[in-house]
Coordinates of C-alpha atoms in Angstrom, one line a residue:
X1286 CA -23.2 -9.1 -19.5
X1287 CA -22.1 -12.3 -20.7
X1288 CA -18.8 -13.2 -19.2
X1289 CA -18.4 -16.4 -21.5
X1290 CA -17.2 -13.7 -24.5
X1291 CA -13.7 -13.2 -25.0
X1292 CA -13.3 -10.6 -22.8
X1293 CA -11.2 -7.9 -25.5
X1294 CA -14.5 -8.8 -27.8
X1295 CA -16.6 -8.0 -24.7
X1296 CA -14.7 -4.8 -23.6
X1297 CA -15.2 -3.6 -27.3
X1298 CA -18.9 -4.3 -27.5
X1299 CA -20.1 -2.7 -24.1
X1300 CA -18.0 0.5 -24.7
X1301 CA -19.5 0.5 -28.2
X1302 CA -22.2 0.3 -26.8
X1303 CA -22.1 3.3 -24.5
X1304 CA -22.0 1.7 -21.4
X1305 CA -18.3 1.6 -20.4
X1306 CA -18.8 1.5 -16.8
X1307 CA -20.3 -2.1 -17.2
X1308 CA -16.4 -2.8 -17.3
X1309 CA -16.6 -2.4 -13.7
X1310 CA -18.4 -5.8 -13.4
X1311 CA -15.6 -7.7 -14.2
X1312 CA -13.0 -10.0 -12.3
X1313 CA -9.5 -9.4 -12.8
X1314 CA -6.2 -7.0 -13.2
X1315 CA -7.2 -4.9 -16.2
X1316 CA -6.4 -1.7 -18.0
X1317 CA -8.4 -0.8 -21.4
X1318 CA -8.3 1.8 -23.9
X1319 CA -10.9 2.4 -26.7
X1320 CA -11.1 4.9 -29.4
X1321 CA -13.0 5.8 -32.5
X1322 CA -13.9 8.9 -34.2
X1323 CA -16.0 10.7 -31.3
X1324 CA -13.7 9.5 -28.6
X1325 CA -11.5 8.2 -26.1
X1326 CA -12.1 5.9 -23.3
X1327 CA -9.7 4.5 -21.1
X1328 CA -10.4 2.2 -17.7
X1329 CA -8.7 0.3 -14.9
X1330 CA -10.0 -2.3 -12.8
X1331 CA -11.7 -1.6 -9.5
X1332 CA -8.3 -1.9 -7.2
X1333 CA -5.8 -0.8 -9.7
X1334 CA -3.8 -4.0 -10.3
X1335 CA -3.6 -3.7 -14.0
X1336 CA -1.3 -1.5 -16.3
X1337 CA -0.5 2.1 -15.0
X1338 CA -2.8 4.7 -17.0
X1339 CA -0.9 8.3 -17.5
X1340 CA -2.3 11.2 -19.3
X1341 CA -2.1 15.2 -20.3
X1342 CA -3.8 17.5 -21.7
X1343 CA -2.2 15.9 -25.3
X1344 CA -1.0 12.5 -24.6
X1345 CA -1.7 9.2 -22.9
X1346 CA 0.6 6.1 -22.3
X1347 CA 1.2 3.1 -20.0
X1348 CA 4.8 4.5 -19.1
X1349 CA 5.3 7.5 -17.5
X1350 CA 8.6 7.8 -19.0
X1351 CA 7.0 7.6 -22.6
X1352 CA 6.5 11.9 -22.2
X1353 CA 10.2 11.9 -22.3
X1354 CA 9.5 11.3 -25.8
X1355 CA 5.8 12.5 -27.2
X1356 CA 6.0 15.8 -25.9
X1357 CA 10.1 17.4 -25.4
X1358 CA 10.1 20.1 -22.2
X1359 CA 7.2 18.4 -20.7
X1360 CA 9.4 15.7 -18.5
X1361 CA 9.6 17.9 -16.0
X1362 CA 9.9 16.9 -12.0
X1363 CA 7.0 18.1 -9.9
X1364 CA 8.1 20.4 -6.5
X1365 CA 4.8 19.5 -4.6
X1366 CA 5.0 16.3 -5.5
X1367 CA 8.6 15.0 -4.6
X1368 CA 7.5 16.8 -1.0
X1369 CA 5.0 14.0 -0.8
X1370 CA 6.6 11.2 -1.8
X1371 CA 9.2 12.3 1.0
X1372 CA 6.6 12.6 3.2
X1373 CA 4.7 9.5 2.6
X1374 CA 7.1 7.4 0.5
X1375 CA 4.2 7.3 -2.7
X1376 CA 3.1 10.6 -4.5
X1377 CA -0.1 11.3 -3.8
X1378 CA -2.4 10.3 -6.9
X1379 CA -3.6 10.8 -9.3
X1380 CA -0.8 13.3 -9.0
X1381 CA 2.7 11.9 -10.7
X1382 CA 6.2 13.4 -10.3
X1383 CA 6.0 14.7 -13.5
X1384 CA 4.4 17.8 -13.8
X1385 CA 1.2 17.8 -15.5
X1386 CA 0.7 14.6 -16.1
X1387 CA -1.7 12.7 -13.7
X1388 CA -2.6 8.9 -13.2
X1389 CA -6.3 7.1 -14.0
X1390 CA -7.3 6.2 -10.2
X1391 CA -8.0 2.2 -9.4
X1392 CA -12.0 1.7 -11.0
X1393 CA -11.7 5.0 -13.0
X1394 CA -13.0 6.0 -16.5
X1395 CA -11.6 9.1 -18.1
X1396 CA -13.8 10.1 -21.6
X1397 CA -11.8 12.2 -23.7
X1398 CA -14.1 14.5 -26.4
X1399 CA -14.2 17.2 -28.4
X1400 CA -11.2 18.0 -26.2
X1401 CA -12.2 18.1 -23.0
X1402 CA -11.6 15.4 -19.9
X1403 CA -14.4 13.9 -18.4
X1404 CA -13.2 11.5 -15.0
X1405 CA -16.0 8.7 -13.5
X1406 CA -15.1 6.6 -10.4
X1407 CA -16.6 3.6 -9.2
X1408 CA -14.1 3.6 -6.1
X1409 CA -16.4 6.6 -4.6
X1410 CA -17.3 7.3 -1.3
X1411 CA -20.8 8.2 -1.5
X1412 CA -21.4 4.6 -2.9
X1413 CA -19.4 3.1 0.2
X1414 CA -21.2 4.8 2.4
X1415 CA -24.3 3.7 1.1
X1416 CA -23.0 0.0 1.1
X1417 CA -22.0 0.4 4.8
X1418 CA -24.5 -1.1 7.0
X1419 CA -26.7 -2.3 4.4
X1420 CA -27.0 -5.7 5.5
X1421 CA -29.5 -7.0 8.6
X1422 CA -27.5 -9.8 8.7
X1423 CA -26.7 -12.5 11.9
X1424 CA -23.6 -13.2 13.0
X1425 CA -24.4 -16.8 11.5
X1426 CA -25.6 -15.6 7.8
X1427 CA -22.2 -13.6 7.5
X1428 CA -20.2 -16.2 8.1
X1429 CA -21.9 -19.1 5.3
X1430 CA -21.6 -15.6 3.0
X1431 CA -18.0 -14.6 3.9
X1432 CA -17.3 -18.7 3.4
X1433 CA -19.1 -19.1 -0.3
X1434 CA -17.4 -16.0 -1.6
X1435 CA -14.2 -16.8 -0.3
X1436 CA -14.5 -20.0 -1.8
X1437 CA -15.7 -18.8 -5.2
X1438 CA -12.7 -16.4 -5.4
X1439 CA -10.2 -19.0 -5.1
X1440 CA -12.2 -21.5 -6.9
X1441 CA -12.1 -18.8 -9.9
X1442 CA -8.4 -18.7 -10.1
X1443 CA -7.4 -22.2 -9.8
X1444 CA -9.8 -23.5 -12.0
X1445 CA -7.9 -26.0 -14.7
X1446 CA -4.7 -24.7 -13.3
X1447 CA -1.8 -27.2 -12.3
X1448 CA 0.6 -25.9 -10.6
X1449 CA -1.2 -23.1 -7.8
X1450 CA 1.4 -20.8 -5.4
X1451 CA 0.4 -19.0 -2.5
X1452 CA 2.3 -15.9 -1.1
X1453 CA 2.1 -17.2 2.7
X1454 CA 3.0 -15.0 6.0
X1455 CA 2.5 -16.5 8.7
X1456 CA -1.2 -15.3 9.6
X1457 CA -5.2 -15.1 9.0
X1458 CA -5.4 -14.1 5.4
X1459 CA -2.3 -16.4 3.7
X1460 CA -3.7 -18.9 6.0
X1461 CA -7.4 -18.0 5.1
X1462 CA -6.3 -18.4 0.9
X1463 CA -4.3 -21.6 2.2
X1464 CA -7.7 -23.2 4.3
X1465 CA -9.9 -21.8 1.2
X1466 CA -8.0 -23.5 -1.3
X1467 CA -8.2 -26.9 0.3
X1468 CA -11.7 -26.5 0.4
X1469 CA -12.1 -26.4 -3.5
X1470 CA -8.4 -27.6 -5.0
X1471 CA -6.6 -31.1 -4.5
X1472 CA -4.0 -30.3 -6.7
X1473 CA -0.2 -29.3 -6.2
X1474 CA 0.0 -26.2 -4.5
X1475 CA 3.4 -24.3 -2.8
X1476 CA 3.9 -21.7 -0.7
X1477 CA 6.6 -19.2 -0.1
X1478 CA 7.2 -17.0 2.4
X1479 CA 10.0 -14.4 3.1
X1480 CA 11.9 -13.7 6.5
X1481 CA 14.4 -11.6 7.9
X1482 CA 17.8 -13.1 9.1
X1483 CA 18.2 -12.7 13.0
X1484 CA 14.5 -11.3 13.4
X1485 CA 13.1 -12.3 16.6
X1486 CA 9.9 -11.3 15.2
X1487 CA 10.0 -13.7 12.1
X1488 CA 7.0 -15.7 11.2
X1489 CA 8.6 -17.9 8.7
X1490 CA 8.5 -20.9 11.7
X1491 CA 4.4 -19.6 11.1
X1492 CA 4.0 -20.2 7.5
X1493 CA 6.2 -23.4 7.8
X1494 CA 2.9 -24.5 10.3
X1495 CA 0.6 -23.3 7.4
X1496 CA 2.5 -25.3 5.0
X1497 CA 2.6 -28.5 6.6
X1498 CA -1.5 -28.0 7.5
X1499 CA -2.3 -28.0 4.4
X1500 CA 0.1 -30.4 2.4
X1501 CA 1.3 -27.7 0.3
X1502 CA 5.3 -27.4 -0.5
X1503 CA 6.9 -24.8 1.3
X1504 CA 9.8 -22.3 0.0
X1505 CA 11.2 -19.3 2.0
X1506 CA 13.9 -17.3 2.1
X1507 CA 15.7 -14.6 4.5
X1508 CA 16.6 -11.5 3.8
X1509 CA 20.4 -10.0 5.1
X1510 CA 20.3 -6.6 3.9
X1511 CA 22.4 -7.3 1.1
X1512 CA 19.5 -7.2 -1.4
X1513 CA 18.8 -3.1 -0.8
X1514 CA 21.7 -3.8 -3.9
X1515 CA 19.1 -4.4 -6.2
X1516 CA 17.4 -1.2 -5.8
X1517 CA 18.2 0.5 -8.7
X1518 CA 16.4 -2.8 -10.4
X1519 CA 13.1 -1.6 -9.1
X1520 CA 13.5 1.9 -9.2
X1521 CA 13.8 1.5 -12.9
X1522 CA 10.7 -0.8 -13.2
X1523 CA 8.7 2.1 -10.7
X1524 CA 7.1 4.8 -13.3
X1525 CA 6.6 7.1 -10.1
X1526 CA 9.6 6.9 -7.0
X1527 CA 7.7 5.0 -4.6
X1528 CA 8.7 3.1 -1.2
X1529 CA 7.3 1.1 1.6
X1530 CA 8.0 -0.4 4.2
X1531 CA 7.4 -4.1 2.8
X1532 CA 8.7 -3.6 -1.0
X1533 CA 11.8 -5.6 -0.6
X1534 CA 9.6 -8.2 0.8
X1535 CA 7.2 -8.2 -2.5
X1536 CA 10.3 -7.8 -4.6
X1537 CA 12.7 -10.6 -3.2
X1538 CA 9.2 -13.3 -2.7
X1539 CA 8.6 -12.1 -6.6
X1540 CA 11.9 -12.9 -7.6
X1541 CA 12.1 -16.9 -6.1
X1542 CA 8.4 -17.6 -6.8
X1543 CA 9.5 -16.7 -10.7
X1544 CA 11.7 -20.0 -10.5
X1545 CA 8.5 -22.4 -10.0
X1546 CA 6.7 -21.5 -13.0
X1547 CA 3.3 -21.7 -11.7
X1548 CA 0.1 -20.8 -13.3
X1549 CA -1.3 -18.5 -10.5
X1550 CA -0.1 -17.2 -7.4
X1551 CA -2.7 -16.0 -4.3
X1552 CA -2.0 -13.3 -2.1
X1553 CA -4.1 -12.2 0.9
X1554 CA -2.7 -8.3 0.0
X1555 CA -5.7 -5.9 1.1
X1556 CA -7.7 -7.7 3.1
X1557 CA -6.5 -5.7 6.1
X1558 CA -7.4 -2.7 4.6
X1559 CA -10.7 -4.0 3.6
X1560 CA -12.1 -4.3 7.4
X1561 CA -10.5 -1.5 8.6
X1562 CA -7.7 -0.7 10.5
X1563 CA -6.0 1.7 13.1
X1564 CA -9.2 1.2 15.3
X1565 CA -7.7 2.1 18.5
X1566 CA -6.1 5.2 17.2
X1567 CA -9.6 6.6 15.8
X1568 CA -11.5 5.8 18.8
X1569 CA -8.9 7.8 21.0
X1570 CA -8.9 10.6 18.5
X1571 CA -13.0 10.7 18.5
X1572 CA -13.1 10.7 22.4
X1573 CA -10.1 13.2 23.0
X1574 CA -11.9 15.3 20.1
X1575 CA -15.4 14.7 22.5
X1576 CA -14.1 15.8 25.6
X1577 CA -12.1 18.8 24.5
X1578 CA -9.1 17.8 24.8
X1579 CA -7.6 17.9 21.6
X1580 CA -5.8 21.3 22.6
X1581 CA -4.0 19.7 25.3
X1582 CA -2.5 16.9 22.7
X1583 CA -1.5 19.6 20.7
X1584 CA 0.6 21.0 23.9
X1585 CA 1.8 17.7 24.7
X1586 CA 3.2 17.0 21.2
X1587 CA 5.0 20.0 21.1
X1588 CA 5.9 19.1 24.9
X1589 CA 7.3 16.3 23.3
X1590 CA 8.9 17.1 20.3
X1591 CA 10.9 19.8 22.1
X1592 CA 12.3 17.1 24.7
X1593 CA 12.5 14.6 22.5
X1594 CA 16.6 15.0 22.1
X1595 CA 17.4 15.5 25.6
X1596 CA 15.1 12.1 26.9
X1597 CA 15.2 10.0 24.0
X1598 CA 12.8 7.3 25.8
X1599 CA 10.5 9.9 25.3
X1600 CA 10.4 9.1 21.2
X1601 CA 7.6 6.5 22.0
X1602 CA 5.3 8.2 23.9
X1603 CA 5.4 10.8 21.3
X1604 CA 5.2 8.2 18.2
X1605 CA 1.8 7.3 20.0
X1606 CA 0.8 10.3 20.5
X1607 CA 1.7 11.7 17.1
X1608 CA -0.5 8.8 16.0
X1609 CA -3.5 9.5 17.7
X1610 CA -3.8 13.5 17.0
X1611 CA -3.4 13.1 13.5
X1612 CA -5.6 9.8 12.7
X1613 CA -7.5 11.3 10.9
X1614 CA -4.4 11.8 8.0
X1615 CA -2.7 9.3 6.6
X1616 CA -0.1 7.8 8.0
X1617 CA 3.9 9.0 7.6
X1618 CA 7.2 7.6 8.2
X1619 CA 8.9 10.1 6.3
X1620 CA 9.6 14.0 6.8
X1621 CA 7.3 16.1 8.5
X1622 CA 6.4 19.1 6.6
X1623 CA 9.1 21.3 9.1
X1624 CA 12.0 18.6 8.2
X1625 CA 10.9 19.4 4.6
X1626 CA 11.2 22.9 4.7
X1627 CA 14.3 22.8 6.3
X1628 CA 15.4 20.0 4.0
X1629 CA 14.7 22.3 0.8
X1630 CA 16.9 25.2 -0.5
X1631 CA 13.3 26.7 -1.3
X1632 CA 10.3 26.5 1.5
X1633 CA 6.8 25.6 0.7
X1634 CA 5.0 25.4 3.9
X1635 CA 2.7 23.0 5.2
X1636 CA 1.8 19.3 3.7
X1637 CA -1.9 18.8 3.7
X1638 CA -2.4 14.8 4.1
X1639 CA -6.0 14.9 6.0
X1640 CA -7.8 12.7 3.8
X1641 CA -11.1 12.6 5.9
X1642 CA -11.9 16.2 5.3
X1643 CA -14.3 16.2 8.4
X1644 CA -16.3 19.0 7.6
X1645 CA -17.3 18.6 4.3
X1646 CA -17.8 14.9 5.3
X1647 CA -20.7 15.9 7.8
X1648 CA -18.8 13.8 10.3
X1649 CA -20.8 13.6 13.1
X1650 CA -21.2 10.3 14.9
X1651 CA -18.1 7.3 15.7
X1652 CA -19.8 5.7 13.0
X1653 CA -19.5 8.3 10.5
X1654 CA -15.9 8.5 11.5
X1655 CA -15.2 4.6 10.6
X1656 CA -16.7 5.0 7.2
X1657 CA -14.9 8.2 6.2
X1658 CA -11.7 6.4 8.0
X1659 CA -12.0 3.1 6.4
X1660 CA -12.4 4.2 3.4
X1661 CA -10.2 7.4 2.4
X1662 CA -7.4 6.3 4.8
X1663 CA -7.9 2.4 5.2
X1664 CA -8.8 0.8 1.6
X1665 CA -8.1 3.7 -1.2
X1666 CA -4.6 4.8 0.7
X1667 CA -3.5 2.2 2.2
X1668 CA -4.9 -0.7 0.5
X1669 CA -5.2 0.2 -3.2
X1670 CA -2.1 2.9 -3.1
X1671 CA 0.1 0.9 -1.7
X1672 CA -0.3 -2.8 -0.6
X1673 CA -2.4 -3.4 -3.9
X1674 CA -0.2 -1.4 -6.1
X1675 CA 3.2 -2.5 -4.4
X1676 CA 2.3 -6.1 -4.8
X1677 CA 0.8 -6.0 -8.6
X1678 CA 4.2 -3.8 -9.6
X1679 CA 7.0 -6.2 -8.2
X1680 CA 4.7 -8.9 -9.5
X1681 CA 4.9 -7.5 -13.1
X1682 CA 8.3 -6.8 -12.9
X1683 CA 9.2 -10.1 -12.9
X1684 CA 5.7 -11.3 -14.7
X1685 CA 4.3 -13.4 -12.4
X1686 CA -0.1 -14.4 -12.0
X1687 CA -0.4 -12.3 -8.7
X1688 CA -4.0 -12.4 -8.1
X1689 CA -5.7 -11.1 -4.9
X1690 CA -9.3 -12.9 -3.8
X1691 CA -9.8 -10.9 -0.8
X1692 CA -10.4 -7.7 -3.7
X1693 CA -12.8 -9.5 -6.0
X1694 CA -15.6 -6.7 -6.2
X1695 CA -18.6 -9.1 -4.5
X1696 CA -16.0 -9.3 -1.6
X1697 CA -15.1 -5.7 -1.3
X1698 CA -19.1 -5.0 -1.8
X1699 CA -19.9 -7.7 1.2
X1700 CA -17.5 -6.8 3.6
X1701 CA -18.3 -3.1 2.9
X1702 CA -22.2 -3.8 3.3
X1703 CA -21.7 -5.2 7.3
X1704 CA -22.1 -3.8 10.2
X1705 CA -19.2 -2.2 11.8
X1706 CA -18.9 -5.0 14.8
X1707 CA -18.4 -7.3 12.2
X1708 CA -15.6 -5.6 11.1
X1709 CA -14.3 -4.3 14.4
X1710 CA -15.2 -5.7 17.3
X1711 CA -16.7 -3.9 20.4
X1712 CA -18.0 -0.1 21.4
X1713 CA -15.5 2.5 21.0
X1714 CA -14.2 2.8 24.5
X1715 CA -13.5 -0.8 24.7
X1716 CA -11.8 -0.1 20.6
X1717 CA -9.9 3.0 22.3
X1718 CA -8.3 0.3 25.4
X1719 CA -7.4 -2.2 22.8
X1720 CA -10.1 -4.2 23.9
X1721 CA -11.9 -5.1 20.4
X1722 CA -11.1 -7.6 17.1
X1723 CA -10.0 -6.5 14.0
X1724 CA -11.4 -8.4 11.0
X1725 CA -13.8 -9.8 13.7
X1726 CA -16.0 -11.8 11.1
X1727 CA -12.8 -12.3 9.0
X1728 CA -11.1 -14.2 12.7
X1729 CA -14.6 -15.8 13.4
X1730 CA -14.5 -17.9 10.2
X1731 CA -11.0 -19.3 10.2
X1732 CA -10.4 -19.6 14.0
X1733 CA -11.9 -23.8 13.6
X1734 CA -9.8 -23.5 10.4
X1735 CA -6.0 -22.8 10.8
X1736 CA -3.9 -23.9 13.5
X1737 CA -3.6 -23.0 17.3
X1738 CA -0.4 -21.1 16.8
X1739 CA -1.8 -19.1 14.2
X1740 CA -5.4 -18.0 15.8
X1741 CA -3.7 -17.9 19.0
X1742 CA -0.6 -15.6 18.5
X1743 CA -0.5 -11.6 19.9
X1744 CA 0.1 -9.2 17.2
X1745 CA 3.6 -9.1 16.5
X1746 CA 5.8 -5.9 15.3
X1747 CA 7.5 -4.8 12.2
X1748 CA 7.7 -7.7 9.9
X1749 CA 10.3 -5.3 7.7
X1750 CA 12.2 -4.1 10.2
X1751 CA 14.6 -1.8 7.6
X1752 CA 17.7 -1.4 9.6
X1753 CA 18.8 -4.6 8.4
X1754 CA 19.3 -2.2 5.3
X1755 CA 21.9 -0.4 7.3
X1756 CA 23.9 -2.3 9.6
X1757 CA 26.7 -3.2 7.0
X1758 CA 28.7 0.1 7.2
X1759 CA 30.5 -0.4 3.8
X1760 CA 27.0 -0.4 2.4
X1761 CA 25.4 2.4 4.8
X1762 CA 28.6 4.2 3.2
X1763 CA 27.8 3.6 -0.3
X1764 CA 23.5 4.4 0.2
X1765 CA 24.8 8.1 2.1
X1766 CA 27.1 8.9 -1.0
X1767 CA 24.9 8.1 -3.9
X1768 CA 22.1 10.9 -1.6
X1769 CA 24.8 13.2 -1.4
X1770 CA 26.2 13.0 -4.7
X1771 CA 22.7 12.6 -6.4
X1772 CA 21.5 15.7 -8.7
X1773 CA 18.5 16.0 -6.6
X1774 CA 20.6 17.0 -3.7
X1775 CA 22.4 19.5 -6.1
X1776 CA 19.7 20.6 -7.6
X1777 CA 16.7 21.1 -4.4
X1778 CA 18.5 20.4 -0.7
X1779 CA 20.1 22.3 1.4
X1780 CA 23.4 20.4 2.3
X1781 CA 24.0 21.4 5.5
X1782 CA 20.3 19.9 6.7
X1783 CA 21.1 16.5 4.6
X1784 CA 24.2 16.0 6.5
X1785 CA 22.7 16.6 10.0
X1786 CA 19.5 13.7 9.0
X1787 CA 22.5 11.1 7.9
X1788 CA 24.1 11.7 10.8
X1789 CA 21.2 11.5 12.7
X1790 CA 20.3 8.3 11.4
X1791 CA 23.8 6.8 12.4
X1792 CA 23.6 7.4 15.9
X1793 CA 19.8 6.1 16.2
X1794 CA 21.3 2.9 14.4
X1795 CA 24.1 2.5 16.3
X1796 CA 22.4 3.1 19.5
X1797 CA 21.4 -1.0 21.2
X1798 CA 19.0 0.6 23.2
X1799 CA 16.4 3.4 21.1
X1800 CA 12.8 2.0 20.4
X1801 CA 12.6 -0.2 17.1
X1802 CA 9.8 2.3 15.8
X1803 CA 12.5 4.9 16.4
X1804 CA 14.7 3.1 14.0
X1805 CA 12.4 2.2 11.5
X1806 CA 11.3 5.8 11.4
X1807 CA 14.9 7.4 10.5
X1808 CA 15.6 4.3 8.6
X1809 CA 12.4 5.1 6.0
X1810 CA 13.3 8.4 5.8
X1811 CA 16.5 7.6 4.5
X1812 CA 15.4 5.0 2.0
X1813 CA 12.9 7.6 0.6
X1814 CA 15.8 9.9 0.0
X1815 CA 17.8 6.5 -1.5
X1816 CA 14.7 5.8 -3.8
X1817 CA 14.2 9.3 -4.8
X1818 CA 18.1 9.7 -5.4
X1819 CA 18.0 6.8 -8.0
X1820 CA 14.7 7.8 -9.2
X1821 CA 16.1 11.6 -10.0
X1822 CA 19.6 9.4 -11.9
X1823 CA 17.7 7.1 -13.7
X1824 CA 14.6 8.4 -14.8
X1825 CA 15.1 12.1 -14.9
X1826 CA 19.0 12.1 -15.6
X1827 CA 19.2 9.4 -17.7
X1828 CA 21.7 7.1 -16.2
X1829 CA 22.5 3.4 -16.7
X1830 CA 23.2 0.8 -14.0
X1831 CA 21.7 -1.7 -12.2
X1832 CA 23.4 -2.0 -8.8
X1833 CA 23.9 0.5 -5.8
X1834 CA 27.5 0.9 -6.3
X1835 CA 26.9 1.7 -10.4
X1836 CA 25.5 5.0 -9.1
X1837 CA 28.6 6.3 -7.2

């Protein structure tokens, strides 16, 4: 392939060519359609941060709200689907809300012909797991490889720009893109960061230290709660209801950055996800499942679950333990599939979210259980699902150059190819005591790099901690009468139950002394039934307005 064509002129020719999936090779955010006589052939780039791709058995379009209007009776909400998205706070792809209609998966080709579908993905786990392990590498080697790559990816992106941004947090991979940048750019460069007013967990004082490093300009701003406002601005941009934890942070860091007009922005988004995460939980999981004890979780969450009311300082040891006996699904702080079927006027049993599929995996070994994790639950969930895609989106809503060098394919290929120590530290029973690294080799080449406050810190907690969302009571007021009043609510809950989980969630929030997880677990289940509530208005029903109170 020669990457000095225009790449539209390139796209064409290759796909003319019949070899579409050479599209795979290339750099960048990126959605492409072509079409002649024969066929259709539609793509998105390896992590999904180019233009949404929807289709049906009839119709395609970059706007899921488009089949309002090729196809009439065929906009219509999908049961199963709002389940999950109350459950997990994203629907679970390539499924969509709308019945029928599904979405092209991040590195996906769909050929359409002769009028049947015909779906290839490069994001596949057979090819990871051949990738996994596939370097004999030192310790030494990784490190001058991690470093080049690193450095080419930036040096990619700034090339002949002038004015360079960086979305900057406070830790290793901001501060990696920060160090990585000075290694290849002497140019102007800002960073911004985002904070929480009255945090005691804020890293803003962090990034500040990052800044000032590196002789970049540094911009930051706090969030007070009041910007939960503005909701109703990105429900409307969201084609499918979506919420986590972090979106008001992409949204309001989106929104200031826009200001500064600069030519590309770098995010450290994914990188995470990339290694591997949740190490501790999986080991636990692999040596409770090896000893036989997984029965006696099973009794002790129930245990739990049944005392939780009457000994609330029990809600912890259950959160950990709910954790740890279902590691191998992904990860929920919405309903549990009993609050759902209690929450419905209509039951639909059980919610199906174990991703690893053990059994069909031929999941045998602790290794085999970090390849099937990292990749089902770690990088295609939660990486491309939802950090990737939660980024790109706020980033388009306000069009802003968000690019992401830890997901450049030779990256995501390297990282992939090591061995698991490089990735995660230590042998599983010093992973299941906390003992081991996370993004070991990632840690190992910046710890010379970044300062001591940086490389030094312990792993701090919730950097969106979304009661802040909820403390004014005027606007907690407002947020419970636009879910109560929505259509949904009409149309699929049962009342009574909606009532008890607001009520619920006032008493957690006004109590000084329940667990901070404990709040932030109420408090997302509430804003997926906000987001879904606006969703349902403005997408479904129709209606105009772009602030909370327009929806009273």
């Amino acid at each position: 392939v020669d990457f000095s064509e225009n790449p539209a002129e390139l796209f064409f020719r290759i796909t003319k060519e019949g070899k579409p999936e050479k599209t795979m090779l290339f750099y960048g955010a990126y959605t492409f359609v072509y079409y002649d006589h024969k066929q259709l052939i539609a793509g998105r780039d390896i992590i999904g941060a180019g233009s949404p791709f929807y289709y049906s058995d009839r119709f395609f379009a970059s706007s899921l709200g488009a089949f309002k209007h090729l196809d009439q009776g065929v906009f219509v909400p999908d049961p199963e689907s709002i389940r999950y998205f109350l459950h997990l706070g994203t629907v679970l792809a390539p499924q969509t809300l709308i019945h029928g209609i599904r979405s092209l998966l991040p590195g996906e080709l769909l050929v359409s012909s002769n009028g049947t579908l015909h779906l290839q993905n490069f994001i596949a786990y057979d090819r990871f797991k051949r990738l996994y392990n596939g370097l004999r590498i030192s310790e030494e080697e990784a490190l001058t490889n991690l470093r080049n790559l690193h450095q080419a990816a930036i040096r990619r992106r700034v090339q002949g720009k002038n004015k360079v941004a960086l979305l900057l947090s406070g830790g290793y991979d901001s501060g990696g893109n920060l160090a990585a940048l000075r290694e290849v750019y002497g140019g102007k460069a800002d960073g911004y960061s985002i904070g929480f007013k009255n945090d005691p967990w804020s890293e803003l004082p962090l990034a500040g230290k990052l800044a000032k490093t590196f002789d970049v300009g540094f911009h930051h701003y706090q969030i007070d709660g009041s910007e939960i406002q503005f909701l109703p601005e990105i429900v409307r941009h969201l084609d499918n209801p979506f919420h986590e934890n972090g979106l008001m942070v992409n949204y309001c860091v989106m929104k200031m950055v826009q200001h500064h007009n600069a030519d590309v922005i770098l995010g450290g988004d994914g990188n995470d996800q990339l290694y591997g995460t949740g190490s501790r939980e999986m080991a636990l999981h692999h040596l409770l499942s090896s000893y036989g004890l997984r029965p006696l979780q099973r009794l002790l969450a129930c245990g739990l679950k049944a005392a939780g009311n009457r000994f609330p300082r029990l809600t912890k040891v259950a959160f950990h333990n709910n954790r740890i006996l279902h590691s191998n699904s992904l990860d929920s702080f919405g309903f549990s599939a009993a609050e759902l079927n209690t929450l419905f006027l209509e039951s639909a049993g059980d919610i199906c979210t174990d991703v690893l599929k053990t059994n069909q995996l031929k999941v045998k070994s602790f290794d085999d259980l970090f390849v099937a994790h990292s990749f089902f639950k770690s990088f295609l969930h939660d990486g491309l699902n939802l950090i990737i895609y939660k980024a790109s989106t706020m980033a388009t809503m306000f069009d802003q150059p968000l690019s992401f060098p830890y997901m450049d394919n030779d990256m995501v290929e390297f990282v992939w190819s090591l061995p698991r120590q490089l990735r995660v530290s230590g042998n599983i029973k010093e992973m299941a005591k906390g003992y081991s690294v996370s993004k070991y080799l990632h840690k190992q080449y910046l710890k010379d790099k970044l300062p001591d406050e940086i490389t030094g810190k312990k792993k701090q907690g919730g950097f969106a901690p979304l009661p802040v969302f909820f403390r004014d009571e005027e606007q907690r007021r407002i947020i419970f009468e636009i879910i109560r009043k929505s259509d949904v609510a009409d149309e699929l809950f049962n009342k009574t139950c909606l009532e008890k989980i607001l009520a619920q969630l006032t008493i957690v929030l006004d109590d000084d002394k329940a667990w901070f997880w404990h709040k932030q677990n109420m408090a997302c289940k509430v804003m997926n039934l906000l987001v879904l509530s606006l969703w349902w208005d403005i997408h479904y029903k129709n209606r105009e307005g772009a602030l909370l109170g327009d929806f009273l």
